């Protein structure tokens, strides 16, 4: 990532559910930049590595990405986070 995002087969034009579990901030940001514009209204993104101390850089990237976007980013007790698109 991000090179593999443009490889065959092509990604769908619209997405309702996306689960990101990349264990790294840079690929997580690349995935968000690629897929977020394809997320339809009411869509959901689940982040697997949000609440763990060893992935604090990933958490910071996610929070910065959604800082000025509408929707709800909610931390889960599982260490994950979920984003709900308006």
CSV table of C-alpha atoms in Angstrom, one decimal:
chain,number,residue,atom,x,y,z
A,1,UNK,CA,0.0,0.0,0.0
A,2,UNK,CA,-0.5,2.5,-1.6
A,3,UNK,CA,0.8,1.0,-4.9
A,4,UNK,CA,-1.3,-2.1,-4.6
A,5,UNK,CA,-4.5,0.0,-4.3
A,6,UNK,CA,-4.3,0.8,-8.0
A,7,UNK,CA,-3.5,-2.8,-9.1
A,8,UNK,CA,-6.0,-5.2,-10.8
A,9,UNK,CA,-8.7,-6.0,-9.9
A,10,UNK,CA,-10.0,-2.5,-9.6
A,11,UNK,CA,-11.5,-1.3,-6.4
A,12,UNK,CA,-15.2,-0.8,-6.4
A,13,UNK,CA,-16.5,2.7,-7.1
A,14,UNK,CA,-18.7,2.8,-3.9
A,15,UNK,CA,-18.1,1.2,-0.5
A,16,UNK,CA,-20.5,0.7,2.4
A,17,UNK,CA,-18.2,-1.2,4.8
A,18,UNK,CA,-14.4,-1.1,5.1
A,19,UNK,CA,-12.2,-2.8,7.7
A,20,UNK,CA,-8.7,-1.4,8.0
A,21,UNK,CA,-6.2,-3.6,9.9
A,22,UNK,CA,-2.8,-2.6,8.6
A,23,UNK,CA,-0.7,-2.2,11.8
A,24,UNK,CA,1.0,0.9,10.5
A,25,UNK,CA,0.1,4.6,10.2
A,26,UNK,CA,1.3,5.3,6.6
A,27,UNK,CA,-0.6,2.4,5.0
A,28,UNK,CA,-3.7,3.3,7.0
A,29,UNK,CA,-3.6,6.9,5.8
A,30,UNK,CA,-3.1,5.7,2.2
A,31,UNK,CA,-6.1,3.4,2.5
A,32,UNK,CA,-8.2,6.2,3.9
A,33,UNK,CA,-7.2,8.6,1.2
A,34,UNK,CA,-8.0,6.0,-1.4
A,35,UNK,CA,-11.2,4.6,-0.1
A,36,UNK,CA,-12.9,7.4,1.9
A,37,UNK,CA,-14.1,9.2,-1.3
A,38,UNK,CA,-15.8,6.0,-2.3
A,39,UNK,CA,-17.6,5.6,1.1
A,40,UNK,CA,-21.3,6.1,0.6
A,41,UNK,CA,-23.6,8.0,2.9
A,42,UNK,CA,-24.3,5.8,5.9
A,43,UNK,CA,-21.1,3.8,5.3
A,44,UNK,CA,-18.8,2.4,8.0
A,45,UNK,CA,-15.1,2.1,8.5
A,46,UNK,CA,-13.7,-0.2,11.3
A,47,UNK,CA,-10.2,0.4,12.5
A,48,UNK,CA,-8.5,-2.6,14.2
A,49,UNK,CA,-5.4,-0.9,15.6
A,50,UNK,CA,-6.9,2.3,17.0
A,51,UNK,CA,-6.7,1.9,20.8
A,52,UNK,CA,-3.5,0.1,21.4
A,53,UNK,CA,-0.4,1.8,22.8
A,54,UNK,CA,1.9,0.4,20.2
A,55,UNK,CA,-0.2,1.9,17.4
A,56,UNK,CA,-0.5,5.5,18.8
A,57,UNK,CA,0.8,6.9,15.5
A,58,UNK,CA,-2.1,5.1,13.7
A,59,UNK,CA,-4.6,6.6,16.1
A,60,UNK,CA,-3.2,10.1,15.6
A,61,UNK,CA,-3.3,9.7,11.8
A,62,UNK,CA,-7.0,8.5,12.0
A,63,UNK,CA,-8.0,11.4,14.2
A,64,UNK,CA,-6.3,13.9,12.1
A,65,UNK,CA,-7.8,12.5,8.9
A,66,UNK,CA,-11.4,12.8,10.3
A,67,UNK,CA,-10.8,16.1,12.2
A,68,UNK,CA,-12.7,18.2,9.7
A,69,UNK,CA,-15.0,15.6,8.2
A,70,UNK,CA,-18.6,15.0,9.1
A,71,UNK,CA,-19.5,11.7,10.7
A,72,UNK,CA,-18.8,10.0,14.0
A,73,UNK,CA,-15.5,8.4,15.0
A,74,UNK,CA,-16.1,6.2,18.1
A,75,UNK,CA,-13.6,4.4,20.2
A,76,UNK,CA,-14.6,0.8,21.1
A,77,UNK,CA,-13.7,-1.1,24.3
A,78,UNK,CA,-12.1,-3.7,22.1
A,79,UNK,CA,-9.2,-1.4,21.1
A,80,UNK,CA,-10.8,-0.7,17.8
A,81,UNK,CA,-12.6,2.4,16.5
A,82,UNK,CA,-15.5,2.7,14.1
A,83,UNK,CA,-16.4,5.6,11.9
A,84,UNK,CA,-20.0,6.3,10.7
A,85,UNK,CA,-20.4,8.4,7.6
A,86,UNK,CA,-23.2,11.0,7.6
